[in-house]
Tab-separated table of C-alpha atoms in Angstrom:
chain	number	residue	atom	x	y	z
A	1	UNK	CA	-11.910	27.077	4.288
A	2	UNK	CA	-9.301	26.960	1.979
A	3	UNK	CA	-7.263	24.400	0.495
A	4	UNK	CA	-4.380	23.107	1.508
A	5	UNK	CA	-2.828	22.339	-2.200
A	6	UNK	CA	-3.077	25.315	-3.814
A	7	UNK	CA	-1.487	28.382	-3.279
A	8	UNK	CA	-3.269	31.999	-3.249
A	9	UNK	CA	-2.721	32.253	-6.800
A	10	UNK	CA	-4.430	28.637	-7.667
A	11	UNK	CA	-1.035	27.083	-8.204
A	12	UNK	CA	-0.602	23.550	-7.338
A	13	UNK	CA	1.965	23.790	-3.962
A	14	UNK	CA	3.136	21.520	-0.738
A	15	UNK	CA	1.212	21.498	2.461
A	16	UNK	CA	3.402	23.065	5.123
A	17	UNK	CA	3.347	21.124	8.179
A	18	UNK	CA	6.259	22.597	9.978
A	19	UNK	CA	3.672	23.965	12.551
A	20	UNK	CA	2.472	20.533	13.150
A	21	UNK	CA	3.146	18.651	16.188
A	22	UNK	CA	5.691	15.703	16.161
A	23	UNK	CA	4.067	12.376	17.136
A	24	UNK	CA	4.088	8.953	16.631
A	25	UNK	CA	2.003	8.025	13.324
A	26	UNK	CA	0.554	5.001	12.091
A	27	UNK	CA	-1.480	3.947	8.957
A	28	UNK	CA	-2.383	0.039	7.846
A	29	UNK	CA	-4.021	-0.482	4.438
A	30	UNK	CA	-5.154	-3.613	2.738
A	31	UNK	CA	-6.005	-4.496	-0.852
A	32	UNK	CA	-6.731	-7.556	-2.805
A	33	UNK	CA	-5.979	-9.927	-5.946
A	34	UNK	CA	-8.070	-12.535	-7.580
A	35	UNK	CA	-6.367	-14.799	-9.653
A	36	UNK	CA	-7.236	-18.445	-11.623
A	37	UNK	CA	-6.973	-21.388	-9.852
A	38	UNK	CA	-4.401	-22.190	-11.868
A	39	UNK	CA	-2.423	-18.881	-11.073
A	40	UNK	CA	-3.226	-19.355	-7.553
A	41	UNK	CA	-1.621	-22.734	-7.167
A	42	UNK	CA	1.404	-21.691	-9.213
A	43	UNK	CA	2.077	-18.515	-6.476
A	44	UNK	CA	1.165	-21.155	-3.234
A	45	UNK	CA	3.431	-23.879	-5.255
A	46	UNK	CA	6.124	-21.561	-5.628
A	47	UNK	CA	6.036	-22.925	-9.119
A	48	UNK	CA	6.513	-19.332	-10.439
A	49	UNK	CA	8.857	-18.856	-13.453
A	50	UNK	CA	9.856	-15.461	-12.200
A	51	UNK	CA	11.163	-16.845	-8.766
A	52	UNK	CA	9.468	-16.223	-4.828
A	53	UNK	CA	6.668	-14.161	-6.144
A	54	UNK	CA	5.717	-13.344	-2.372
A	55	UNK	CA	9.463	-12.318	-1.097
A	56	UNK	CA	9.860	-10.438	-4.289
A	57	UNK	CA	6.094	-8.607	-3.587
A	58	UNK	CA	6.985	-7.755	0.115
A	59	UNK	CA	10.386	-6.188	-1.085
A	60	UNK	CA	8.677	-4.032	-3.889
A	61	UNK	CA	6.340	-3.026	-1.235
A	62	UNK	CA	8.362	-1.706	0.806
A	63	UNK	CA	10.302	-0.070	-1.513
A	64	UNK	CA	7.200	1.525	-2.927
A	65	UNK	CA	6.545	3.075	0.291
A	66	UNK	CA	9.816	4.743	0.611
A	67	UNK	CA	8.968	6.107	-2.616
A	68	UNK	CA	5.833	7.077	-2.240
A	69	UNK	CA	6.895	10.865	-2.437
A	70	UNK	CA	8.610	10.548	-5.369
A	71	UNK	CA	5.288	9.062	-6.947
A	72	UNK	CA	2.528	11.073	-5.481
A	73	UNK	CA	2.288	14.816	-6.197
A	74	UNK	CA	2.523	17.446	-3.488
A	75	UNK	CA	3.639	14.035	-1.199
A	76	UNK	CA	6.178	14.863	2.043
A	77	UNK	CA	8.762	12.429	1.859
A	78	UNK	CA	8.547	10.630	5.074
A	79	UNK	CA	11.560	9.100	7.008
A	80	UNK	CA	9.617	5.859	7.533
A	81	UNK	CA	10.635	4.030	10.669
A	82	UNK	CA	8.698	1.117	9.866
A	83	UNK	CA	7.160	-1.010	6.885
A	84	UNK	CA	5.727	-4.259	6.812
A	85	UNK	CA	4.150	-6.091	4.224
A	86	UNK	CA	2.426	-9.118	5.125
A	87	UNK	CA	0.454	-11.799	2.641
A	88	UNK	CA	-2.886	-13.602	4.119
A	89	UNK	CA	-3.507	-16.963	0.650
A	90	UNK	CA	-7.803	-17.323	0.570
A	91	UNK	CA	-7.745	-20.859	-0.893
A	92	UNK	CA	-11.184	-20.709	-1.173
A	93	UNK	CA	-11.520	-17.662	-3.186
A	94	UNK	CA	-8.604	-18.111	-5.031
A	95	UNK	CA	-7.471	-14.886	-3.955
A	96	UNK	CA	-4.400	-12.885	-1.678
A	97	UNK	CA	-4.713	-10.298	0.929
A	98	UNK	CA	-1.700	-7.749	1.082
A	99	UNK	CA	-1.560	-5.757	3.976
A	100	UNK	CA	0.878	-3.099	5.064
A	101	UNK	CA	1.902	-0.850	8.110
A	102	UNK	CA	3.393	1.699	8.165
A	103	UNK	CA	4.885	3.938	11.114
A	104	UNK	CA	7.276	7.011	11.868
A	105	UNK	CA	7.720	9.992	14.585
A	106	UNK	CA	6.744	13.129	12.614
A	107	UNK	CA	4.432	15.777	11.306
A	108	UNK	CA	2.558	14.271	8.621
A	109	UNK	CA	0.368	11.156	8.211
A	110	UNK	CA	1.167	7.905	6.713
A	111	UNK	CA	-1.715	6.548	4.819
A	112	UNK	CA	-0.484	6.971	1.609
A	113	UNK	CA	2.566	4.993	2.032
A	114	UNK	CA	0.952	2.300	3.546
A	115	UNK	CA	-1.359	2.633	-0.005
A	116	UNK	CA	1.380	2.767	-1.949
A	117	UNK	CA	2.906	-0.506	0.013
A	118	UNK	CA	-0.221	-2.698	-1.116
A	119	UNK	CA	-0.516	-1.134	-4.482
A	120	UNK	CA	3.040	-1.730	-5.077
A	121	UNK	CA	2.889	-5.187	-4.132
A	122	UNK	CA	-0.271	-6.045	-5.735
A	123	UNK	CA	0.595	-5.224	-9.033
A	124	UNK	CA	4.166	-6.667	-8.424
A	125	UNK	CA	2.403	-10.332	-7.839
A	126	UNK	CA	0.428	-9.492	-11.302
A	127	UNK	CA	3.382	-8.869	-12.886
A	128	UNK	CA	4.446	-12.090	-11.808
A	129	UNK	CA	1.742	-14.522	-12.452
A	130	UNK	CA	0.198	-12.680	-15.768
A	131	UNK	CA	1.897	-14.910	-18.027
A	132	UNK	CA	-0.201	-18.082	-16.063
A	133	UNK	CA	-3.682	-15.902	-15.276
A	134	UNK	CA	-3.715	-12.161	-17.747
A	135	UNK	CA	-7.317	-11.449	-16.164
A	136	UNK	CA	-6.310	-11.109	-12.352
A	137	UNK	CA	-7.884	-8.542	-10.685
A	138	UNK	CA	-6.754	-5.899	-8.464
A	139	UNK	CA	-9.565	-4.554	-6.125
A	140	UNK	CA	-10.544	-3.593	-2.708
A	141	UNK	CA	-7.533	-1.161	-2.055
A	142	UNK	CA	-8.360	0.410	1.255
A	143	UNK	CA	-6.681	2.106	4.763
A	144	UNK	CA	-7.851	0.342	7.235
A	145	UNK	CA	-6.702	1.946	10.412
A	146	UNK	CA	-4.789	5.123	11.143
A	147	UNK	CA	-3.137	7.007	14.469
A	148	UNK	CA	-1.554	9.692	15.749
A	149	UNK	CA	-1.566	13.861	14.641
A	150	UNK	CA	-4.349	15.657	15.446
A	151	UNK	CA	-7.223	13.936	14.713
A	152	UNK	CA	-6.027	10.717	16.808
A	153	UNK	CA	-7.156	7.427	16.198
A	154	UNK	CA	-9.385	6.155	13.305
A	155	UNK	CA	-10.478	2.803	11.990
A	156	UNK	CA	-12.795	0.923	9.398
A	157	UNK	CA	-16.145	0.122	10.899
């Protein structure tokens, strides 16, 4: 089998997909952020400096999906139809989910936007609450579920 990244000559090139069937496509991805108590109740406070840390995370989020081609190598840019960036606040752990969807009608998958939505927005709300908590931690970046294309339907055990 060969690969689907590099050309007959071993140079770096795009999938084609133009072969590919049109269909509906899905992808949702989570990843998380552990933070200081003190950080945390700053962000749930909305005592933040920098402004609505959360509003300001979903926004770069989505943006950083709609880039995502620009950012990845040998990426399609996708004509996203939908992104959503949503926040779930663990008091107990001190800690924020971000999760993202992502959806269009095309050829190509759209897992690593919806990546690229919670990466974006994680390190946006570290860039916002470093100056209170400069050990966060990013972790647990994941796709969770994915549809559509060929291979169908897949999601997390």
């Amino acid at each position: 089998m060969g690969f689907t990244h590099i050309d007959q000559y071993g140079q770096a090139t795009m999938a084609d997909v133009t072969g590919k069937a049109v269909s509906v496509r899905e992808a949702k991805a989570e990843g998380m952020i552990r933070m200081s108590e003190s950080a945390y109740l700053m962000l749930v406070d909305q005592k933040c400096k920098k402004g609505d840390v959360l509003a300001t995370a979903r926004i770069a989020g989505i943006q950083g999906a709609k880039k995502c081609a620009e950012l990845i190598p040998l990426c399609h840019p996708l004509a996203l139809t939908k992104v959503a960036v949503d926040f779930e606040l663990l008091s107990q752990s001190n800690q924020v989910r971000v999760t993202s969807l992502c959806k269009l009608q095309g050829q190509t998958g759209v897992e690593m936007e919806a990546l690229t939505a919670v990466t974006i927005a994680l390190l946006t709300l570290f860039d916002m609450c470093k100056a209170e908590d400069p050990l966060m931690e990013i972790h647990s970046i994941r796709v969770l579920t994915k549809s559509g294309g060929k291979s169908g339907q897949w999601e997390r055990g």
